XYZ file of C-alpha atoms in Angstrom:
670
model
C -0.597 82.419 47.269
C 0.554 79.163 48.721
C -2.220 77.190 47.053
C -1.656 78.908 43.729
C 2.044 78.193 43.936
C 1.428 74.527 44.601
C -0.986 73.949 41.709
C 1.591 73.797 38.900
C 3.702 71.312 40.815
C 0.697 69.149 41.606
C -0.526 69.107 38.028
C 2.905 68.622 36.455
C 2.940 64.794 36.738
C -0.581 64.661 35.318
C 0.375 66.846 32.384
C 3.491 64.766 31.814
C 1.515 61.531 31.785
C -1.062 63.095 29.481
C 1.708 63.977 27.056
C 3.021 60.417 27.316
C -0.414 59.027 26.516
C -0.857 61.379 23.568
C 2.557 60.431 22.218
C 1.936 56.685 22.547
C -1.594 56.785 21.156
C -0.486 59.070 18.345
C 2.261 56.629 17.380
C -0.221 53.736 17.145
C -2.602 55.839 15.062
C 0.189 57.023 12.774
C 1.627 53.523 12.388
C -1.810 52.185 11.491
C -2.442 55.031 9.061
C 0.937 54.568 7.359
C 0.302 50.851 6.873
C -3.265 51.273 5.626
C -2.326 54.070 3.246
C 0.726 52.202 2.003
C -1.233 49.015 1.369
C -3.916 50.991 -0.431
C -1.340 52.562 -2.746
C 0.419 49.237 -3.377
C -2.832 47.413 -4.157
C -3.846 50.064 -6.681
C -1.218 48.815 -9.160
C -1.132 45.448 -10.928
C 2.367 44.320 -9.966
C 4.136 41.275 -11.425
C 4.498 38.290 -9.105
C 7.507 38.298 -6.790
C 8.568 34.809 -7.914
C 8.596 35.771 -11.618
C 9.982 39.316 -11.541
C 12.387 41.535 -9.587
C 10.253 44.664 -9.943
C 8.629 44.452 -6.524
C 11.989 43.728 -4.921
C 13.509 46.830 -6.526
C 10.656 48.991 -5.254
C 10.972 47.381 -1.813
C 14.594 48.497 -1.623
C 13.617 51.999 -2.720
C 10.953 52.206 -0.042
C 13.312 50.916 2.633
C 15.892 53.546 1.717
C 13.211 56.233 2.014
C 12.236 54.947 5.466
C 15.861 55.073 6.615
C 16.078 58.616 5.254
C 12.963 59.588 7.240
C 14.582 58.182 10.383
C 17.736 60.197 9.666
C 15.668 63.372 9.264
C 13.941 62.684 12.589
C 17.279 62.270 14.368
C 18.891 65.336 12.770
C 15.900 67.608 13.403
C 15.668 66.377 17.000
C 19.343 67.086 17.579
C 19.348 70.614 16.203
C 15.792 71.801 16.973
C 14.816 70.035 20.224
C 15.847 73.046 22.273
C 13.246 75.207 20.535
C 10.358 73.237 22.050
C 7.578 71.301 20.333
C 9.944 69.418 18.079
C 10.495 66.471 20.382
C 6.976 65.129 19.876
C 7.058 65.743 16.128
C 10.420 64.030 15.685
C 9.350 61.128 17.894
C 6.307 60.581 15.702
C 8.459 60.944 12.599
C 10.698 58.153 13.902
C 7.638 55.977 14.491
C 6.501 56.660 10.916
C 9.901 55.451 9.679
C 9.539 52.167 11.585
C 5.930 51.640 10.446
C 6.919 52.454 6.876
C 9.743 49.923 7.043
C 7.249 47.214 7.996
C 4.762 48.268 5.329
C 7.203 48.390 2.432
C 9.235 45.321 3.496
C 6.124 43.126 3.692
C 3.524 44.918 1.610
C 5.587 45.480 -1.534
C 6.886 41.897 -2.034
C 3.331 40.667 -1.345
C 1.781 43.420 -3.461
C 0.407 41.129 -6.163
C -1.128 38.488 -3.875
C -3.966 38.519 -1.365
C -2.180 35.989 0.841
C 0.353 36.602 3.599
C 3.724 34.893 3.997
C 3.441 31.101 3.478
C -0.017 31.521 1.992
C -2.464 28.897 3.273
C 0.226 26.312 3.957
C 1.187 24.652 7.232
C 0.925 26.960 10.273
C -0.705 29.766 8.307
C -3.556 27.394 7.570
C -4.741 27.197 11.167
C -3.900 30.866 11.846
C -6.090 31.899 8.928
C -8.790 29.523 10.150
C -8.730 31.243 13.535
C -9.064 34.683 11.965
C -11.909 33.419 9.775
C -13.681 32.055 12.853
C -13.419 35.361 14.731
C -14.471 37.281 11.635
C -17.746 35.364 11.543
C -18.464 36.219 15.193
C -16.792 38.272 17.952
C -17.578 35.526 20.453
C -14.429 33.767 21.627
C -14.542 30.181 20.406
C -12.222 27.431 19.334
C -11.083 27.854 15.756
C -12.249 24.384 14.647
C -14.401 22.506 17.123
C -18.041 23.238 17.901
C -18.951 24.094 21.513
C -15.376 24.375 22.816
C -13.749 27.440 24.413
C -10.546 28.617 22.725
C -7.187 27.224 23.770
C -4.960 29.145 21.383
C -4.477 32.780 22.585
C -6.999 34.882 20.707
C -6.310 38.600 21.194
C -4.464 39.218 17.926
C -6.992 37.142 15.996
C -9.984 38.751 17.706
C -8.893 42.254 16.729
C -8.081 40.947 13.251
C -11.585 39.551 13.000
C -13.042 42.904 14.008
C -10.854 44.594 11.387
C -12.090 42.167 8.727
C -15.699 42.726 9.775
C -15.381 46.514 9.613
C -13.590 46.393 6.249
C -16.081 43.909 4.831
C -13.396 41.332 4.031
C -13.468 37.547 4.471
C -11.039 36.370 7.127
C -8.556 34.810 4.724
C -8.315 38.043 2.714
C -7.998 40.228 5.824
C -5.096 38.201 7.200
C -2.386 39.889 5.111
C -3.381 43.518 5.666
C -4.129 42.906 9.349
C -0.734 41.242 9.851
C 1.078 44.170 8.244
C -1.019 46.836 9.965
C -0.614 45.287 13.417
C 3.145 44.857 13.044
C 3.482 48.417 11.729
C 1.472 49.816 14.657
C 3.592 47.810 17.104
C 6.801 49.034 15.461
C 5.605 52.629 15.788
C 4.633 52.108 19.428
C 7.920 50.370 20.237
C 9.890 53.207 18.662
C 8.059 55.818 20.725
C 8.632 53.802 23.900
C 12.349 53.894 23.168
C 12.128 57.599 22.372
C 10.500 58.217 25.752
C 13.298 56.371 27.515
C 16.474 57.452 25.733
C 15.537 60.348 23.479
C 14.640 60.478 19.797
C 18.260 60.506 18.625
C 18.982 57.027 19.963
C 15.408 55.739 20.320
C 14.585 56.066 16.623
C 17.714 54.116 15.690
C 16.812 51.386 18.192
C 13.226 51.230 16.959
C 14.325 50.838 13.360
C 16.978 48.230 14.221
C 14.596 46.113 16.300
C 11.952 46.390 13.573
C 14.262 45.121 10.828
C 15.644 42.286 12.955
C 12.149 41.264 14.074
C 10.965 41.132 10.464
C 13.961 38.936 9.681
C 13.181 36.421 12.426
C 9.465 36.607 13.210
C 7.507 38.066 10.297
C 5.822 34.721 9.567
C 4.203 34.868 13.022
C 2.736 38.389 13.030
C 1.462 38.249 16.617
C 4.939 37.160 17.756
C 6.466 40.115 15.924
C 4.000 42.456 17.634
C 4.979 41.162 21.071
C 8.707 41.454 20.377
C 8.469 45.020 19.105
C 6.536 46.156 22.178
C 7.958 43.632 24.634
C 11.647 44.551 24.365
C 11.143 48.152 25.606
C 8.542 46.958 28.121
C 11.224 44.782 29.742
C 12.910 48.018 30.766
C 9.638 49.346 32.172
C 9.328 46.115 34.165
C 12.814 46.543 35.610
C 12.024 50.128 36.613
C 8.669 49.075 38.101
C 10.205 46.376 40.274
C 12.830 48.786 41.542
C 10.040 51.122 42.550
C 10.910 54.076 40.335
C 8.450 56.911 40.074
C 8.375 57.003 36.297
C 7.874 54.779 33.305
C 11.444 54.708 32.146
C 15.049 54.978 33.278
C 15.197 58.736 32.840
C 12.591 59.470 35.488
C 12.882 56.273 37.502
C 13.547 57.978 40.781
C 17.071 56.651 41.253
C 20.015 54.855 39.742
C 20.301 51.116 39.249
C 23.195 51.064 41.721
C 20.953 52.584 44.422
C 18.802 49.477 44.411
C 15.051 49.131 45.017
C 13.034 51.380 47.302
C 10.458 50.640 49.975
C 6.863 49.974 48.969
C 5.627 53.422 50.095
C 7.948 55.085 47.539
C 6.668 53.015 44.636
C 5.783 54.616 41.325
C 2.652 52.588 40.673
C 2.102 53.697 37.092
C 5.028 51.611 35.849
C 3.849 48.640 37.953
C 0.382 48.836 36.412
C 1.834 49.236 32.913
C 4.087 46.182 33.336
C 1.238 44.113 34.794
C -1.108 45.056 31.965
C 1.528 44.182 29.405
C 2.136 40.746 30.935
C -1.601 40.097 31.101
C -2.205 41.064 27.485
C 0.867 39.082 26.450
C -0.677 35.978 28.021
C -3.612 36.346 25.646
C -1.326 36.677 22.618
C 1.601 34.249 22.996
C 2.079 32.035 26.043
C 5.730 31.106 25.402
C 6.808 34.738 25.245
C 4.725 35.480 28.321
C 6.553 32.744 30.193
C 9.828 34.412 29.220
C 8.693 37.932 30.150
C 7.202 36.796 33.465
C 10.255 34.672 34.222
C 12.482 37.662 33.466
C 10.458 39.741 35.936
C 11.008 37.098 38.624
C 14.744 37.030 37.860
C 14.890 40.831 38.090
C 13.141 40.711 41.459
C 15.558 38.033 42.675
C 18.564 40.139 41.666
C 17.068 43.155 43.436
C 16.595 41.100 46.602
C 20.221 40.011 46.476
C 21.256 43.611 45.886
C 19.303 44.764 48.959
C 20.910 42.031 51.066
C 24.406 42.979 49.970
C 23.808 46.707 50.441
C 22.513 46.180 53.979
C 25.838 44.869 55.280
C 27.067 48.346 56.251
C 28.347 47.797 59.821
C 28.440 51.543 60.487
C 24.639 51.474 60.800
C 22.823 50.049 63.797
C 21.685 46.428 63.297
C 18.047 47.210 64.024
C 18.019 50.078 61.542
C 19.739 47.983 58.886
C 17.285 45.144 59.417
C 14.267 47.449 59.174
C 15.550 49.100 55.993
C 16.390 45.751 54.434
C 12.975 44.339 55.294
C 11.164 47.403 53.913
C 13.069 47.333 50.626
C 12.663 43.571 50.180
C 8.955 43.791 50.916
C 8.812 46.603 48.380
C 10.242 44.373 45.648
C 7.988 41.452 46.555
C 4.938 43.689 46.867
C 5.484 45.241 43.458
C 6.087 41.818 41.906
C 2.889 40.504 43.511
C 0.875 43.507 42.320
C 2.271 43.125 38.829
C 1.421 39.431 38.839
C -2.088 40.020 40.173
C -2.852 42.562 37.445
C -1.461 40.191 34.806
C -3.530 37.269 36.090
C -6.752 39.273 36.136
C -6.205 40.416 32.554
C -5.137 36.961 31.354
C -8.210 35.327 32.878
C -10.436 37.397 30.599
C -9.335 34.960 27.909
C -8.222 31.883 29.814
C -11.075 31.451 32.314
C -13.531 29.670 29.956
C -10.882 27.156 28.926
C -9.620 26.571 32.470
C -13.191 26.086 33.678
C -13.901 23.560 30.916
C -10.565 21.867 31.522
C -11.340 21.423 35.219
C -14.642 19.735 34.398
C -13.335 17.573 31.547
C -12.328 13.935 31.686
C -10.281 14.209 28.482
C -6.583 13.707 29.191
C -4.212 16.178 27.564
C -1.708 14.557 25.208
C 0.711 17.506 25.355
C 1.022 17.259 21.575
C 1.434 21.027 21.241
C 4.985 20.638 22.576
C 5.768 17.608 20.399
C 7.918 19.471 17.909
C 11.704 19.502 17.718
C 13.147 20.909 14.484
C 16.905 21.106 14.078
C 17.075 24.699 15.327
C 15.320 23.578 18.499
C 18.216 21.286 19.384
C 20.768 23.984 20.172
C 21.056 27.370 21.856
C 19.945 30.340 19.713
C 23.093 32.440 19.197
C 22.350 34.985 16.447
C 25.371 37.036 17.508
C 27.748 34.498 15.960
C 26.216 34.518 12.490
C 28.396 35.985 9.757
C 26.221 38.942 8.778
C 25.564 42.549 9.702
C 22.830 41.353 12.055
C 25.343 39.007 13.646
C 27.826 41.859 14.073
C 25.187 44.165 15.563
C 23.936 41.548 18.022
C 27.493 40.599 19.003
C 28.204 44.249 19.812
C 24.962 44.255 21.770
C 25.984 41.239 23.822
C 29.306 42.866 24.720
C 27.507 46.083 25.706
C 25.027 44.212 27.911
C 27.821 42.355 29.694
C 29.759 45.553 30.331
C 26.841 47.799 31.325
C 24.434 45.451 33.105
C 25.566 46.648 36.558
C 25.314 50.313 35.596
C 22.354 50.753 33.230
C 18.760 49.722 33.899
C 18.303 48.935 30.220
C 21.324 46.617 30.133
C 20.205 44.982 33.383
C 16.723 44.268 31.978
C 18.228 42.821 28.815
C 20.751 40.693 30.705
C 18.142 39.101 32.967
C 15.889 38.357 29.984
C 18.764 36.755 28.090
C 19.459 34.610 31.142
C 15.782 33.658 31.033
C 16.145 32.645 27.383
C 19.093 30.413 28.272
C 17.204 28.826 31.179
C 14.111 28.131 29.059
C 16.226 26.755 26.220
C 18.211 24.448 28.486
C 14.965 23.294 30.113
C 13.544 22.603 26.647
C 16.635 20.621 25.664
C 16.417 18.621 28.884
C 12.712 17.997 28.407
C 13.377 16.131 25.174
C 14.559 13.240 27.354
C 11.030 12.791 28.711
C 9.248 13.079 25.359
C 8.420 16.759 24.980
C 9.908 20.234 24.454
C 9.217 23.858 25.344
C 9.498 25.037 21.713
C 12.507 27.119 22.719
C 13.622 27.629 19.106
C 10.955 30.341 18.864
C 12.884 32.408 21.418
C 15.626 33.194 18.904
C 13.578 36.099 17.575
C 13.312 37.628 21.062
C 17.038 37.132 21.631
C 17.868 38.837 18.348
C 15.495 41.730 19.069
C 17.026 42.362 22.499
C 20.585 42.178 21.217
C 19.781 44.408 18.242
C 18.577 47.108 20.632
C 21.670 46.614 22.765
C 23.806 46.759 19.629
C 22.587 50.271 18.898
C 23.651 51.343 22.396
C 27.058 49.798 21.705
C 27.356 51.690 18.417
C 26.408 54.942 20.167
C 29.084 54.477 22.815
C 31.705 53.530 20.226
C 30.710 56.577 18.167
C 31.169 58.880 21.135
C 34.568 57.364 21.798
C 35.509 57.836 18.137
C 34.439 61.483 18.220
C 36.541 61.993 21.324
C 39.510 60.406 19.599
C 39.230 61.699 16.016
C 37.204 64.875 16.391
C 33.769 65.697 14.995
C 33.150 62.770 12.635
C 29.459 62.477 13.468
C 28.403 62.971 9.855
C 30.584 60.098 8.686
C 29.252 57.877 11.475
C 25.664 58.787 10.614
C 26.154 58.035 6.922
C 27.762 54.667 7.692
C 24.915 53.791 10.072
C 22.285 54.704 7.466
C 24.024 52.702 4.736
C 24.327 49.709 7.075
C 20.597 49.981 7.903
C 19.708 49.897 4.197
C 22.107 46.986 3.637
C 20.380 44.912 6.326
C 16.855 45.931 5.340
C 17.285 45.141 1.647
C 18.122 41.541 2.535
C 14.680 41.011 4.054
C 13.044 39.871 0.778
C 15.811 37.288 0.383
C 15.374 35.985 3.928
C 11.615 35.709 3.359
C 11.734 34.590 -0.291
C 10.525 31.055 0.371
C 7.511 32.264 2.352
C 6.787 34.999 -0.196
C 6.890 32.508 -3.067
C 4.343 30.258 -1.334
C 2.024 33.253 -1.010
C 2.074 33.426 -4.822
C 1.921 29.704 -5.598
C -0.871 28.837 -3.144
C -4.423 29.139 -4.431
C -6.303 31.790 -2.460
C -9.863 31.773 -1.166
C -11.182 33.149 -4.456
C -9.668 30.216 -6.335
C -6.820 32.238 -7.860
C -3.040 31.826 -7.923
C -1.342 35.226 -7.768
C 1.424 34.184 -10.168
C -1.250 33.629 -12.861
C -0.484 29.935 -13.221
C -3.128 27.187 -13.116
C -4.789 27.100 -9.712
C -4.833 24.025 -7.511
C -7.772 21.963 -6.337
C -8.631 24.816 -3.950
C -10.096 26.660 -6.941
C -13.188 24.478 -6.463
C -13.803 25.835 -2.955
C -16.237 28.584 -4.006
C -18.342 26.043 -5.910
C -18.282 23.624 -2.971
C -19.298 26.395 -0.594
C -22.236 27.307 -2.847
C -23.363 23.679 -3.096
C -23.245 23.190 0.668
C -25.390 26.267 1.209
C -27.887 25.116 -1.425
C -28.090 21.517 -0.196
C -28.171 22.202 3.561
C -30.053 25.493 3.550
C -27.778 26.647 6.382
C -24.989 29.188 6.691
C -21.446 27.891 7.120
C -21.485 28.435 10.883
C -24.322 25.910 11.281
C -22.549 23.036 9.540
C -19.965 20.557 10.841
C -17.614 19.360 8.110
C -15.391 16.292 8.068
C -12.531 16.928 5.647
C -8.794 16.577 5.299
C -8.633 19.687 3.095
C -8.273 21.975 6.074
C -7.674 25.096 4.025
C -11.387 24.865 3.230
C -11.979 25.691 6.907
C -9.476 28.534 6.600
C -11.515 30.138 3.841
C -15.036 29.539 5.201
C -16.171 29.466 8.865
C -17.462 25.898 8.894
C -16.978 23.896 12.061
C -14.586 21.011 11.632
C -15.098 17.572 13.085
C -11.322 17.081 13.177
C -8.419 19.538 13.233
C -5.323 19.885 11.093
C -2.968 18.017 13.450
C -2.910 17.188 17.146
C -0.330 19.951 17.687
C -2.847 22.657 16.824
C -5.934 20.909 18.176
C -7.707 22.002 21.338
C -6.752 19.528 24.115
C -10.444 19.316 25.053
C -11.278 17.994 21.574
C -9.601 14.601 22.192
C -7.851 14.509 18.810
C -6.687 10.890 19.021
C -10.148 9.598 19.960
C -11.717 11.527 17.082
C -9.164 10.061 14.677
C -10.003 6.562 15.917
C -13.709 7.312 15.491
C -13.169 8.401 11.884
C -11.313 5.160 11.192
C -14.211 3.155 12.622
C -16.646 5.083 10.473
C -14.569 4.281 7.384
C -14.976 0.568 8.087
C -18.742 0.775 7.597
C -20.161 -1.166 4.649
C -23.846 -0.171 4.646
C -25.776 3.064 5.183
C -27.486 1.554 8.223
C -24.207 0.596 9.880
C -22.765 4.028 9.191
C -25.862 5.796 10.554
C -25.697 3.704 13.709
C -22.071 4.711 14.295
C -22.904 8.368 13.740
C -25.698 8.127 16.308
C -23.206 6.963 18.933
C -20.636 9.656 18.223
C -19.437 11.310 21.485
C -19.369 14.623 19.618
C -21.781 16.361 17.234
C -21.374 14.314 14.046
C -20.639 15.983 10.728
C -23.493 16.752 8.385
C -21.081 17.535 5.522
C -18.282 15.287 4.277
C -15.656 16.578 1.873
C -13.598 13.714 0.457
C -11.057 13.265 -2.296
C -12.031 10.831 -5.016
C -9.921 7.730 -5.679
C -10.394 4.423 -7.443
C -10.735 2.718 -4.046
C -13.440 5.002 -2.729
C -13.764 8.323 -0.943
C -10.581 9.208 0.922
C -9.401 11.408 3.767
C -5.699 11.991 4.407
C -5.298 12.352 8.149
C -2.315 13.028 10.409
C -0.900 11.375 13.506
C 1.735 12.518 15.985
C 5.017 10.611 15.529
C 7.239 12.734 17.780
C 10.221 12.556 18.383
C 10.634 12.066 14.637
C 11.271 15.108 12.475
C 8.898 15.761 10.691
C 6.721 15.159 13.726
C 3.586 14.050 11.871
C 2.804 11.106 9.643
C 0.081 11.214 7.023
C -2.173 8.246 6.492
C -5.280 7.655 4.394
C -8.668 6.318 5.412
C -11.087 5.259 2.667
C -14.877 5.253 2.849
C -16.941 2.852 0.765
C -19.206 4.864 -1.598
C -21.959 2.328 -0.875
C -22.246 3.805 2.622
C -23.762 6.946 1.120
C -26.109 5.156 -1.318
C -29.134 6.304 0.640
C -31.772 9.033 0.198
C -30.451 10.670 3.364
C -27.334 11.753 1.460
C -26.643 13.911 -1.560
C -23.390 13.017 -3.272
C -21.809 15.497 -5.694
C -18.510 15.136 -7.514
C -16.699 18.451 -7.982
C -13.297 18.201 -9.634
C -11.127 15.958 -7.424
C -13.612 16.292 -4.539
C -16.616 14.285 -3.477
C -19.109 16.332 -1.494
C -21.535 14.375 0.661
C -24.315 16.226 2.488
C -26.366 14.424 5.129
C -29.907 15.838 5.164
C -31.414 14.156 8.194
C -29.607 13.517 11.456
C -29.309 9.886 12.526
C -31.999 8.914 15.029
């Protein structure tokens, strides 16, 4: 009897965690399914271009309103049917569907008539698409541009995108848009369910939708950043609970109040520690700047807990030896959990970073630090979205007030407050670093700040609503209607906030040589012909050719290796960008085929066997880039010109294609 009586209690935590896992996995599956189905429906219709018609914008607004309505249904059903059992999971998933649908319609509908994602193949999207194209051609982790180099840019998002493209039978450039939308939608669904697990569907769904809309406003151009924000904001709360030693994965089952402080190591709930460590490790393989913030926030949380233990141990009514032992046990508990979390994160992160770190340790190439040589205007001041005159500004301002008031009482507010302090510290450090010729790219933290404060803003609205009900009676319906209308008002502004990036997706020429707005395509329309000629003249697939070109979108469309990257800011530090640029300039000074062949033979790196120039009256040209930080813009374009006589040799085949000159070298220099 005793054993039988104990079995339910022993299996209860396991069953609870199984339900958690089912709920989280189900949300990811549903979010993915919503995005894939939505994109399939959108692509089945020949929509007019966004930059020439308002049709897609009108349908975007309609879809957003439907998503808000779905969220309202989830909240209402949860409130009135949760007591009947079984409805909590269904309503939680319904809330995640609303968030995933918001992502799908807000991005998929405006981009419905183009195969390109926001900003097309311009600027940063050029190298991001190149990375996805590289990892579509092979699952092996490799630098996006340079042959025989391990990757430096975090690859997880791109690796899974490459696997998606491979499974769907799409070229990397064409898979970028659907993968971006699908991954953000899945993250939005997962983030919403995490909030639902912590605070209930009624509030969690509202938070999930608010954070989703604000993240799309600030970070949709960087899809992997948006993914991290949507999942990272609720995971900050899990981190705070883990460091305190709570038994659960959220504040509701954390094994104590924030005011009680951390517990000794033996009382630790290790599941939350493992979850936080895994998140930090995966984050390090997705976006290093955000990982620095999340890890720094964890250290700040631990520091605050240590101070809390010290202050709580000053009770003179307890024997000194007892107080000292309790204080030591609780402090060691915090430090032990932080160390375990860090160890798990490091092990996971090294799955990606080890090859680069190993190569870096054995390399004599000095790092230029060019990746941090970027200081736009919004990187020269503190990100303060709460003081913008907009509904987002009002929501985030309310969130800031709520965090300041509740940070000593609520675990969620405490986690948000410490992270916001981390944002301020990183931003001030970035501002200070400009004096020594670099930055920390702190302007990219504004999206995280806005996401955190948007979540906090929902908590503020909930508390104000409860106060209003207490003062004016049952006005919950009026409050709910106002909240829904405000959500639609913010969401329907997303196409306007992204209009510039959306327009570029229509005006850029895609990998098939087509402009989605049906206007004459650019020089990129010759890419398919160039690709065919290279294959015919070399007899090799793209992945066995090294191309020297300044038309880097060619490398975004096809997985050729590049001899030189787009700019030093995106180049692998092991590639020695400046030395390669100097080498190209020396090559351009050649006057005979023999002199040029001799210089190629002495190249420190595998020389190109394909050259893709632009034609000019002076010769064959390449337009290269050099770092001119601290100027803004931070790069300067310059042209190097090759003498056509250099290629007047049987070893080369020269073909003029539109504005391009394609030169294929058939025999390697001896």
